[in-house]
Coordinates of C-alpha atoms in Angstrom, one line a residue:
X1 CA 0.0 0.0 0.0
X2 CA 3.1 2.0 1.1
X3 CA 4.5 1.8 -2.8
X4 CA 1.1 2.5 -4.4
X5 CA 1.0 6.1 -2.1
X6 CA 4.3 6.5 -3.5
X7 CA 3.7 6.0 -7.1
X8 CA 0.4 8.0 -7.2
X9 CA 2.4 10.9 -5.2
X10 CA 4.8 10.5 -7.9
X11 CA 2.3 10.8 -10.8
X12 CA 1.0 13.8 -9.1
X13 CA 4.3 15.5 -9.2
X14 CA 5.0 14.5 -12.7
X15 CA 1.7 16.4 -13.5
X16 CA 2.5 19.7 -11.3
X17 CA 6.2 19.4 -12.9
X18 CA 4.4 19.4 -16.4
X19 CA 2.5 22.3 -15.2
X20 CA 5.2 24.4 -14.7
X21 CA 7.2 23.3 -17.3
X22 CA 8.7 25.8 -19.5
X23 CA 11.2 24.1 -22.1
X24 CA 10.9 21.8 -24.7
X25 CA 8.2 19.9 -25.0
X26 CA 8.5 16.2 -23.7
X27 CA 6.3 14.2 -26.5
X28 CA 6.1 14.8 -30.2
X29 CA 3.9 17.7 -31.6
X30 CA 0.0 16.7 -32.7
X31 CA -0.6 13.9 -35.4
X32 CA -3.5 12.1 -36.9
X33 CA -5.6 9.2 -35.0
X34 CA -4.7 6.4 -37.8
X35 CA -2.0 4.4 -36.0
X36 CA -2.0 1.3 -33.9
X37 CA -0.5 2.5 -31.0
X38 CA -2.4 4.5 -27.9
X39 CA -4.6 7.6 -29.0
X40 CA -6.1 10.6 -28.0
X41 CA -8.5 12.4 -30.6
X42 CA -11.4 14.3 -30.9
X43 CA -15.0 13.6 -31.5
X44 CA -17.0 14.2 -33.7
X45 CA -14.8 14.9 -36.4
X46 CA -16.9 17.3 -38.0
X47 CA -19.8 19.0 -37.1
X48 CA -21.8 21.9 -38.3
X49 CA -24.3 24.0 -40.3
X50 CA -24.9 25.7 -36.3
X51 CA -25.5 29.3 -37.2
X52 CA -25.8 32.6 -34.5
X53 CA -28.9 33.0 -35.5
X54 CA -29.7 29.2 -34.8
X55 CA -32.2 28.3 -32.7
X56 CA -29.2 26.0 -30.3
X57 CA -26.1 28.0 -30.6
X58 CA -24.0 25.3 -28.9
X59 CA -21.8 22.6 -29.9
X60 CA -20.0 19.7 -27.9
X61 CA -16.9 18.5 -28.5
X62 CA -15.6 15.8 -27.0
X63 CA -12.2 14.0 -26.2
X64 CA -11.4 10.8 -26.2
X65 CA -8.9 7.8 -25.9
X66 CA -7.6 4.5 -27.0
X67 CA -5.3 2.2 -24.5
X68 CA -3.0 -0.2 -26.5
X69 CA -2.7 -3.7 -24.5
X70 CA 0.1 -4.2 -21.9
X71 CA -0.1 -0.1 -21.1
X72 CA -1.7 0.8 -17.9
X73 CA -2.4 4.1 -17.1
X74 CA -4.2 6.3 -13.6
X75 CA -4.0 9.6 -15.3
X76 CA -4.2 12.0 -17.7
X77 CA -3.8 15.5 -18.6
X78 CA -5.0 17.2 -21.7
X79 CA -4.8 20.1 -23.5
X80 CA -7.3 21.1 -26.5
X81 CA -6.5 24.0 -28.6
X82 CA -8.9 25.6 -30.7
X83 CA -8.8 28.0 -33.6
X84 CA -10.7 31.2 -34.4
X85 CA -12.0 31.8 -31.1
X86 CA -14.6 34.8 -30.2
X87 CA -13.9 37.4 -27.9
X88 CA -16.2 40.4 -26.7
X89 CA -12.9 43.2 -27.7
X90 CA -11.3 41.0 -30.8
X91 CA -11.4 43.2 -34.0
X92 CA -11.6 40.1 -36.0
X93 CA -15.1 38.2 -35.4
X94 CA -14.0 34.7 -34.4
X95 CA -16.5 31.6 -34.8
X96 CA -16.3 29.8 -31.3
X97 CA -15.9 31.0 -27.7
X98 CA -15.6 28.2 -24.8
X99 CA -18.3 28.2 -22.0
X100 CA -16.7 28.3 -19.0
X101 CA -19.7 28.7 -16.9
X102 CA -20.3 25.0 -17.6
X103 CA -16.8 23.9 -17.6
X104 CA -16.1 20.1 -17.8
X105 CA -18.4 17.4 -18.3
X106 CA -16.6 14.3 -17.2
X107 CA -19.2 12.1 -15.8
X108 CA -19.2 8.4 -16.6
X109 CA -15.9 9.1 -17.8
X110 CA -12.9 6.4 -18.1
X111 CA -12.2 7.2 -14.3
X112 CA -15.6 6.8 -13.2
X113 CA -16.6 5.5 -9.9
X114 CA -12.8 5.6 -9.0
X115 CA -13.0 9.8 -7.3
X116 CA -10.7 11.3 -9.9
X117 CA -8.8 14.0 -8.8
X118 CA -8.5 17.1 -11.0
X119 CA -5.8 18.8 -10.4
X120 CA -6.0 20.8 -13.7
X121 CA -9.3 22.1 -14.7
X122 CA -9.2 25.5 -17.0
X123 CA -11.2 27.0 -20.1
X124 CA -9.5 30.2 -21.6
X125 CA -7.1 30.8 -18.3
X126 CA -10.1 30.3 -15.8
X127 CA -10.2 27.6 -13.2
X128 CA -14.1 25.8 -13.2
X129 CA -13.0 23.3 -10.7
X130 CA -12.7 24.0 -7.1
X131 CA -9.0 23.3 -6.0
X132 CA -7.7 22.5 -9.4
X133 CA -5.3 25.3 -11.3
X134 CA -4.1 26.5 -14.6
X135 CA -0.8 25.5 -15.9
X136 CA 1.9 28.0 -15.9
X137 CA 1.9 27.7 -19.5
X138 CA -1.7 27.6 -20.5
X139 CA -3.1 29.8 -23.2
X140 CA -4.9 32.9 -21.9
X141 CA -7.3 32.1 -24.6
X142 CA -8.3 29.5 -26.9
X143 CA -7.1 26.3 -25.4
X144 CA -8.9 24.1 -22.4
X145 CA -7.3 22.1 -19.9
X146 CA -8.2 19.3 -18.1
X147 CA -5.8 16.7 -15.4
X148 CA -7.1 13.9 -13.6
X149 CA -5.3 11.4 -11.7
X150 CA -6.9 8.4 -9.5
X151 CA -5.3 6.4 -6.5
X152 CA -5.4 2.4 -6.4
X153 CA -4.8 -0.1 -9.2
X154 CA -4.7 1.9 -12.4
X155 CA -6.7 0.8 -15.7
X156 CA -5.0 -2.1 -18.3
X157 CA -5.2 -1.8 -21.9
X158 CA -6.8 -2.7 -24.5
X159 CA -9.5 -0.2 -24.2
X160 CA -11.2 1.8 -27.3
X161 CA -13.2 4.5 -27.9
X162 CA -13.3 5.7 -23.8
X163 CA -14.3 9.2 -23.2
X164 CA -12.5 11.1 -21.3
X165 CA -14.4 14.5 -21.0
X166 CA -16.4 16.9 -23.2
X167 CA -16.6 21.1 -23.5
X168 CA -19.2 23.3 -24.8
X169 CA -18.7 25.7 -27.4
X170 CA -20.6 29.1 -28.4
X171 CA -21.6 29.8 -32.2
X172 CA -20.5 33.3 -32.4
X173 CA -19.4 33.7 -36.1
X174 CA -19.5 32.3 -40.0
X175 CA -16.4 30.5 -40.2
X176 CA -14.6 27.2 -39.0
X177 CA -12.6 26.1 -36.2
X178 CA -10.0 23.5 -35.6
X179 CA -9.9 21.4 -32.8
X180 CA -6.3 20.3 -32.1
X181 CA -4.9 18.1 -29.1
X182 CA -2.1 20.6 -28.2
X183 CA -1.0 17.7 -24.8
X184 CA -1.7 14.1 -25.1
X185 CA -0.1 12.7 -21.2
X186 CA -1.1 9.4 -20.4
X187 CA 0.1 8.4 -17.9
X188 CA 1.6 4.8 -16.9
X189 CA 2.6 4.7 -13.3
X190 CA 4.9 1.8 -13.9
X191 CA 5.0 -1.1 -11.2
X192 CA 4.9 -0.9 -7.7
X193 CA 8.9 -2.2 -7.1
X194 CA 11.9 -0.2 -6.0
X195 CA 13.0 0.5 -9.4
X196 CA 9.4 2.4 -10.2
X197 CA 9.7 4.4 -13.3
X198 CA 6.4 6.2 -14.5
X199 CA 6.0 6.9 -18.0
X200 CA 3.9 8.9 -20.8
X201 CA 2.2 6.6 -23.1
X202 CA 3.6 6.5 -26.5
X203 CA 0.5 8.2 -28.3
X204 CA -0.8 9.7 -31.1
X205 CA -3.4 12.6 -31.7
X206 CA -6.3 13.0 -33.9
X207 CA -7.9 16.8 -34.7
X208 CA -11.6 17.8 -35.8
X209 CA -13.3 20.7 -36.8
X210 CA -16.4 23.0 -36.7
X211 CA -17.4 25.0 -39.7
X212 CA -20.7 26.8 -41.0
X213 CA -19.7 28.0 -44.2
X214 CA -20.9 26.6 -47.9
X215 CA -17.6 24.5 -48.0
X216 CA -15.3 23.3 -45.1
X217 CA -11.5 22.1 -46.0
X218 CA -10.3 20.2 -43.4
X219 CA -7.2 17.5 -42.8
X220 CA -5.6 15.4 -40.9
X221 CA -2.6 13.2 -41.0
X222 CA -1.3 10.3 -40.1
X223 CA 2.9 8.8 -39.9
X224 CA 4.5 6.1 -41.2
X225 CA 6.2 5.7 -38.3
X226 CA 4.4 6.6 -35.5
X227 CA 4.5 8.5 -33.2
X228 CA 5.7 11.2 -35.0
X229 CA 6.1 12.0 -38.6
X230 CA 10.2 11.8 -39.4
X231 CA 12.4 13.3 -41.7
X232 CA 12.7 11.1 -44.7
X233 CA 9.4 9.0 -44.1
X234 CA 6.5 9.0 -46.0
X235 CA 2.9 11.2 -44.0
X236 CA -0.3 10.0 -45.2
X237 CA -2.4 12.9 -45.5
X238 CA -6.7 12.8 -45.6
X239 CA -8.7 15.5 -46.5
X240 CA -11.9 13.1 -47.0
X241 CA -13.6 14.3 -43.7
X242 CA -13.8 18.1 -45.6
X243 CA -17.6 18.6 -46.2
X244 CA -20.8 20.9 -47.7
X245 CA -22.3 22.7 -44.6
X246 CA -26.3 23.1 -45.8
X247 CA -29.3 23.9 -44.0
X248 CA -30.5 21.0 -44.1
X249 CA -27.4 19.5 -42.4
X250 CA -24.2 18.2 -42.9
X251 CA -24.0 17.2 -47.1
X252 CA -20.8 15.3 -48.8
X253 CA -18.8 16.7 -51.5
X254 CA -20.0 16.1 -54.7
X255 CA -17.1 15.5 -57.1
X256 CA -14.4 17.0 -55.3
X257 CA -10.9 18.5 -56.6
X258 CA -7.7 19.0 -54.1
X259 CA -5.1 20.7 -54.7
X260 CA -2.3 20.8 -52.4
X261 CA 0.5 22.8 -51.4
X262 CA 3.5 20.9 -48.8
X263 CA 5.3 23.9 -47.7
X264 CA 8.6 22.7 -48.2
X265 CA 9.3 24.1 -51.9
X266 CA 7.8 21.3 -53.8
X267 CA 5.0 21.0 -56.8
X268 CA 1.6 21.7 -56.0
X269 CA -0.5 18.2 -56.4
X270 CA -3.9 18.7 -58.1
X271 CA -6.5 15.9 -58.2
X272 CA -10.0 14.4 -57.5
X273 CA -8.2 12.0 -54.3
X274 CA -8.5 13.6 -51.1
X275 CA -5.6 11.0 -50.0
X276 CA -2.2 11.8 -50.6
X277 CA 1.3 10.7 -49.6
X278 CA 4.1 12.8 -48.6
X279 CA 7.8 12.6 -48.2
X280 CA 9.5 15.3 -46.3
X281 CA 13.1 14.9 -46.5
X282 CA 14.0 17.2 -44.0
X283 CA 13.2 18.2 -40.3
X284 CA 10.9 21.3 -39.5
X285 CA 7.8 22.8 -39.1
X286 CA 5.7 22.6 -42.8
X287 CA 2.8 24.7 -43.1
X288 CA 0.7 22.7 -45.4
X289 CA -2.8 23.8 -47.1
X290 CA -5.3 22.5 -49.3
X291 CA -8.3 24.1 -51.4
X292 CA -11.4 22.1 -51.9
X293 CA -14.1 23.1 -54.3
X294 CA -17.4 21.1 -55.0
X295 CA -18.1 19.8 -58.3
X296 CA -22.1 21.1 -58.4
X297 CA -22.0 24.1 -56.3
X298 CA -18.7 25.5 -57.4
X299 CA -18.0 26.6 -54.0
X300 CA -14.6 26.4 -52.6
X301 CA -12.8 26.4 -49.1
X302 CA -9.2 26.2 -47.9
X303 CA -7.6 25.4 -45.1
X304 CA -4.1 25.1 -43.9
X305 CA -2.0 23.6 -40.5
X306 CA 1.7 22.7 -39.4
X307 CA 3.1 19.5 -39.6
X308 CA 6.1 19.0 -37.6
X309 CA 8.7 17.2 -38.9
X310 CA 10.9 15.7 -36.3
X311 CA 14.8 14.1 -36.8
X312 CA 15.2 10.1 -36.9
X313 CA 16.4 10.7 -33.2
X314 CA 14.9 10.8 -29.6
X315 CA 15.1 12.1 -26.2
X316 CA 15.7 10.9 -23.1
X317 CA 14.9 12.7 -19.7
X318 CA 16.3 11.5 -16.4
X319 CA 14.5 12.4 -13.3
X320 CA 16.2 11.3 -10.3
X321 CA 14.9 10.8 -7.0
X322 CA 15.9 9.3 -3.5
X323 CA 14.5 5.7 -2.7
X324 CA 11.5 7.1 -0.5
X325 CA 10.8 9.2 -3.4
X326 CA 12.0 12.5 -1.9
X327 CA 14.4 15.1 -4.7
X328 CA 18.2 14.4 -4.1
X329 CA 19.7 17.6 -2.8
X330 CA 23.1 17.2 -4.1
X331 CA 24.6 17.0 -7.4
X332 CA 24.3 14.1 -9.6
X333 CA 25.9 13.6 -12.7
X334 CA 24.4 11.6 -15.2
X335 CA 26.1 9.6 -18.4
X336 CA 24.3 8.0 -20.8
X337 CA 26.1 5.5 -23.3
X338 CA 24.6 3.7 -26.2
X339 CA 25.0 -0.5 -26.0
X340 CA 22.9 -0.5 -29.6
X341 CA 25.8 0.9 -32.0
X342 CA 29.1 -1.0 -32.6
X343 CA 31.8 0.6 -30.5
X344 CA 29.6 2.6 -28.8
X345 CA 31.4 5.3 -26.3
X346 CA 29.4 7.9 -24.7
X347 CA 28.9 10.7 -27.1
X348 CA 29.4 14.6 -26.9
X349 CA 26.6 16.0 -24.9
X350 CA 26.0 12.8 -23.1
X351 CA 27.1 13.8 -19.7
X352 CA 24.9 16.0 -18.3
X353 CA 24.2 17.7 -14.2
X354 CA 20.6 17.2 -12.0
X355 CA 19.0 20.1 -11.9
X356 CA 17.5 22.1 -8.9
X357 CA 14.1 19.9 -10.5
X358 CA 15.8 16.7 -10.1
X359 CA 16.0 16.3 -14.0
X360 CA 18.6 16.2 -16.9
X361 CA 17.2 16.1 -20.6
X362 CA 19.7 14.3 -23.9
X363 CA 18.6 15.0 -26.9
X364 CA 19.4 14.3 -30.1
X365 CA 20.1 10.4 -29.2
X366 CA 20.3 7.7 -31.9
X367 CA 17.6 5.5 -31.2
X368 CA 18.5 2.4 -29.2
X369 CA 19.3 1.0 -25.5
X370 CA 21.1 3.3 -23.7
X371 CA 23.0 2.6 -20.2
X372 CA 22.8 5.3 -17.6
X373 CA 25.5 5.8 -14.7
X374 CA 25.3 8.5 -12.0
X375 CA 27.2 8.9 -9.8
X376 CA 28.0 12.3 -7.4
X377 CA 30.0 13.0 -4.0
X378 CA 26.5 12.6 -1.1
X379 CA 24.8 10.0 -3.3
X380 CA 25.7 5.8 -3.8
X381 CA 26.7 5.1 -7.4
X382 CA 23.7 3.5 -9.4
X383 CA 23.1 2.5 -13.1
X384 CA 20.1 1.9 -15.1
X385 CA 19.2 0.8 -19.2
X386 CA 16.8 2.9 -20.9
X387 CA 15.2 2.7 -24.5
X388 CA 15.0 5.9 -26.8
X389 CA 12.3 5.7 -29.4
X390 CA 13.1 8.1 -32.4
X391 CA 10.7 10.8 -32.5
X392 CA 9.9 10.6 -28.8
X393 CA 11.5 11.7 -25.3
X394 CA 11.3 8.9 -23.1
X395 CA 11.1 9.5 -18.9
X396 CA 13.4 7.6 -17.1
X397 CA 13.2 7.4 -13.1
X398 CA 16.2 6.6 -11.4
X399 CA 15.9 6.1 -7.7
X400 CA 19.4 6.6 -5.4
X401 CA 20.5 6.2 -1.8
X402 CA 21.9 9.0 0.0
X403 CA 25.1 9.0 2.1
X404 CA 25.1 10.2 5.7
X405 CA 28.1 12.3 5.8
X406 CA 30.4 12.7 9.2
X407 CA 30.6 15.6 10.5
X408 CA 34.1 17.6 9.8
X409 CA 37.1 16.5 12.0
X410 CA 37.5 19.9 13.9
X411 CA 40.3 19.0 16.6
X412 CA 42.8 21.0 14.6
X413 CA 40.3 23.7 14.8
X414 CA 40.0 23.3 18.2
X415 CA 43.3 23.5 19.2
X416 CA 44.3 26.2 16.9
X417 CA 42.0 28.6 18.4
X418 CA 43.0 27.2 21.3
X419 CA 46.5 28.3 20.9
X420 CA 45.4 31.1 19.3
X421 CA 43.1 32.5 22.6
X422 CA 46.2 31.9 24.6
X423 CA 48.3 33.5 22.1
X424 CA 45.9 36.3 22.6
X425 CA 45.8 36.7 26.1
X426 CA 49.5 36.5 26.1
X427 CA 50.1 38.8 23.9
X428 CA 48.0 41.2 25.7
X429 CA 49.9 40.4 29.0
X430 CA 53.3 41.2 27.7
X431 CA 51.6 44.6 26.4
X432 CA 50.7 45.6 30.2
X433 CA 53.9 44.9 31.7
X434 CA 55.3 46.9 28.9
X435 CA 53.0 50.1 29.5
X436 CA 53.9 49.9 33.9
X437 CA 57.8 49.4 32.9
X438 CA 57.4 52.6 30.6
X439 CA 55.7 54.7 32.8
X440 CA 58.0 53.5 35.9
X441 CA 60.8 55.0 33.5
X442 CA 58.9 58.3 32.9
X443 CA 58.3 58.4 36.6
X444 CA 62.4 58.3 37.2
X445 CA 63.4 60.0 34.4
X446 CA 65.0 64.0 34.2
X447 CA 61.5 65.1 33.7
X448 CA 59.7 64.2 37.2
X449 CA 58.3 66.6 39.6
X450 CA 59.3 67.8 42.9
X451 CA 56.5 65.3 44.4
X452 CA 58.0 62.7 42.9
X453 CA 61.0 63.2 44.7
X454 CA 59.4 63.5 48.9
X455 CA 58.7 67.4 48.4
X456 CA 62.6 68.4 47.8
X457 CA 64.3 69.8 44.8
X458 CA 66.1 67.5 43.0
X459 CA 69.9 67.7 43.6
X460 CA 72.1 68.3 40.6
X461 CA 75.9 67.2 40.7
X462 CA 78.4 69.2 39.6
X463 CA 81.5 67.3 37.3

């Protein structure tokens, strides 16, 4: 029971360490749904024709997961992003505004019946759950948040199509908005030994989108090797879920043409598929955008996003703690060294310092098993093996044993301020008998007065 506390406290601080989290983001950037392993994505995946004239001006999205066998999980924290968003003072009219007066609905969610607690719980940078907070780095506007974490056995995978919690959106303008899962944190507590190491689930995202407009262009992708589309491999990219937005209701296309522009310098492709395949050759952020028209109305839509393109490498972060789970307050220094490559030595870069946090991050890492040694002058020497995934920053928890240090041997102190008091007093001995033997000699010398001398003149002797 003792170890379970433990983990859970640990998951906890994982989440309020992602909270505050300002550097480089720990799991690859969003990507489409279509992969085998875990998933987070939205639902539906397009919805419309809601208008602010409409009698309902509302529209629920909601968010949703997929748990890959032999992954466990007692958490998760989420952030949705969404685009075009309506404020009262924005020049711009935007097309959706988040109600926060009703906040979350996460009843009969994945974690139901098990008291989830939400430690993050915030639409637009405003908290809607009593005791929960905004992350440090959450979006003032146009993004909800939501954490939740439960204590006792966590859930085991397989598990499809679990909800996790829904928001309700406002129909303030013509337009469409994209629905993009900004954080996808699952979290896997890891066993309850020694050697516990908790873990985001390898995932991958999947976006949707809200439009009212004739036409709505819309995308998503997916990579070939997930969880993250890399440099060289080939990005299947859909645009069949773009739609006519009627009156009447939600209409399909009717004889389609896409035409596509990557964003990295090469041909526009032109054609009646809304499937294609990709290669981008190198790593970076590629703004790619499609126009849609419809065969018997004419109309046309576009619509663009980012596809990150990450290196054929990964990350690995180190968080070190002591074995009752407590930070280490001493310095730790950390090697990594890669047993996959022939003659493997540990690279440039590869020794790295514990932070005030307790954590180190390597980054650019060949993919592969990696051993870790730390060692440090309060802390017993311990080593670990770790996997890096390319296209993925991996967590790795080490756990060490402090040393009790004696105190400092201060008998040399001790007698040299010792000496030194007797020195002192001394010193200031010899000064006193110096002063009486000087004044004794003013007292006698030519100088003295008649008093000094019983009352008398002095007598002077003639040579």
């Amino acid at each position: 029971m003792q170890k379970k506390l433990m983990t859970t406290s640990i998951a906890l601080l994982l989440f309020l360490g992602v909270f505050a989290y300002s550097g480089p983001k720990l799991v690859p950037e969003v990507h489409s749904v279509t992969s085998p392993i875990s998933s987070v994505y939205v639902t539906p995946v397009r919805s419309c024709c809601i208008l602010p004239s409409s009698p309902s001006t509302q529209v629920v999205v909601n968010v949703m997961m997929n748990l890959t066998a032999g992954q466990i999980i007692n958490g998760f924290d989420i952030r949705l992003n969404y685009s075009n968003y309506w404020t009262p003072t924005q020049s711009i009219p935007g097309v959706l505004q988040a109600n926060a007066g009703l906040g979350f609905n996460f009843a009969n969610n994945v974690f139901s019946g098990r008291d989830p607690i939400s430690s993050a719980a915030c639409i637009d940078d405003i908290v809607v759950i009593s005791n929960a907070i905004c992350g440090t780095d959450d979006a003032v506007i146009g993004q909800v948040h939501l954490a939740q974490t439960i204590i006792g056995t966590p859930l085991s995978g397989p598990l499809q199509n679990q909800f996790l919690f829904s928001v309700t959106f406002n129909v303030k303008g013509i337009g469409s908005s994209l629905f993009i899962v900004e954080r996808a944190h699952l979290l896997n507590p890891g066993d309850n030994g020694p050697d516990s190491s908790p873990q985001f689930v390898q995932d991958v995202t999947g976006a949707a989108i809200f439009g009212n407009t004739p036409v709505v262009a819309f995308f998503d992708y997916s990579p070939q090797n997930p969880p993250s589309v890399l440099a060289g491999d080939t990005a299947t990219i859909d645009a069949s879920a773009s739609f006519e937005s009627t009156p009447s209701g939600l209409v399909e296309l009717t004889q389609p043409r896409y035409s596509w522009n990557f964003g990295d310098g090469t041909p526009n492709v032109t054609g009646s598929s809304p499937v294609v395949q990709h290669r981008f050759l190198f790593r970076g952020n590629y703004t790619v955008q499609i126009a849609v028209s419809d065969g018997s109305t004419g109309q046309t839509d576009s619509f663009k996003r980012v596809i990150p393109v990450l290196p054929v490498l990964g990350g690995l972060e180190v968080i070190v703690r002591t074995v009752e789970g407590g930070t280490v307050g001493a310095v730790v220094v950390v090697q990594v060294h890669n047993f996959s490559l022939p003659n493997a030595s540990v690279c440039a870069n590869c020794t790295g310092t514990i932070n005030a946090g307790g954590t180190v991050v390597f980054r650019g890492l060949s993919p592969g098993l990696y051993n870790l040694t730390l060692t440090g002058p309060t802390v017993k020497p311990n080593s670990k093996q770790a996997m890096v995934y390319a296209g993925w920053t991996q967590q790795s928890w080490v756990y060490m044993t402090q040393l009790t240090i004696p105190p400092p041997d201060t008998t040399g102190l001790e007698v040299f301020a010792i000496v030194t008091v007797a020195g002192v007093a001394l010193v200031g001995t010899v000064m006193v008998l110096q002063k009486r033997k000087r004044k004794r000699m003013r007292g006698n010398g030519p100088g003295a007065s008649a008093k000094s001398s019983g009352g008398k003149k002095p007598r002077f002797s003639r040579r």
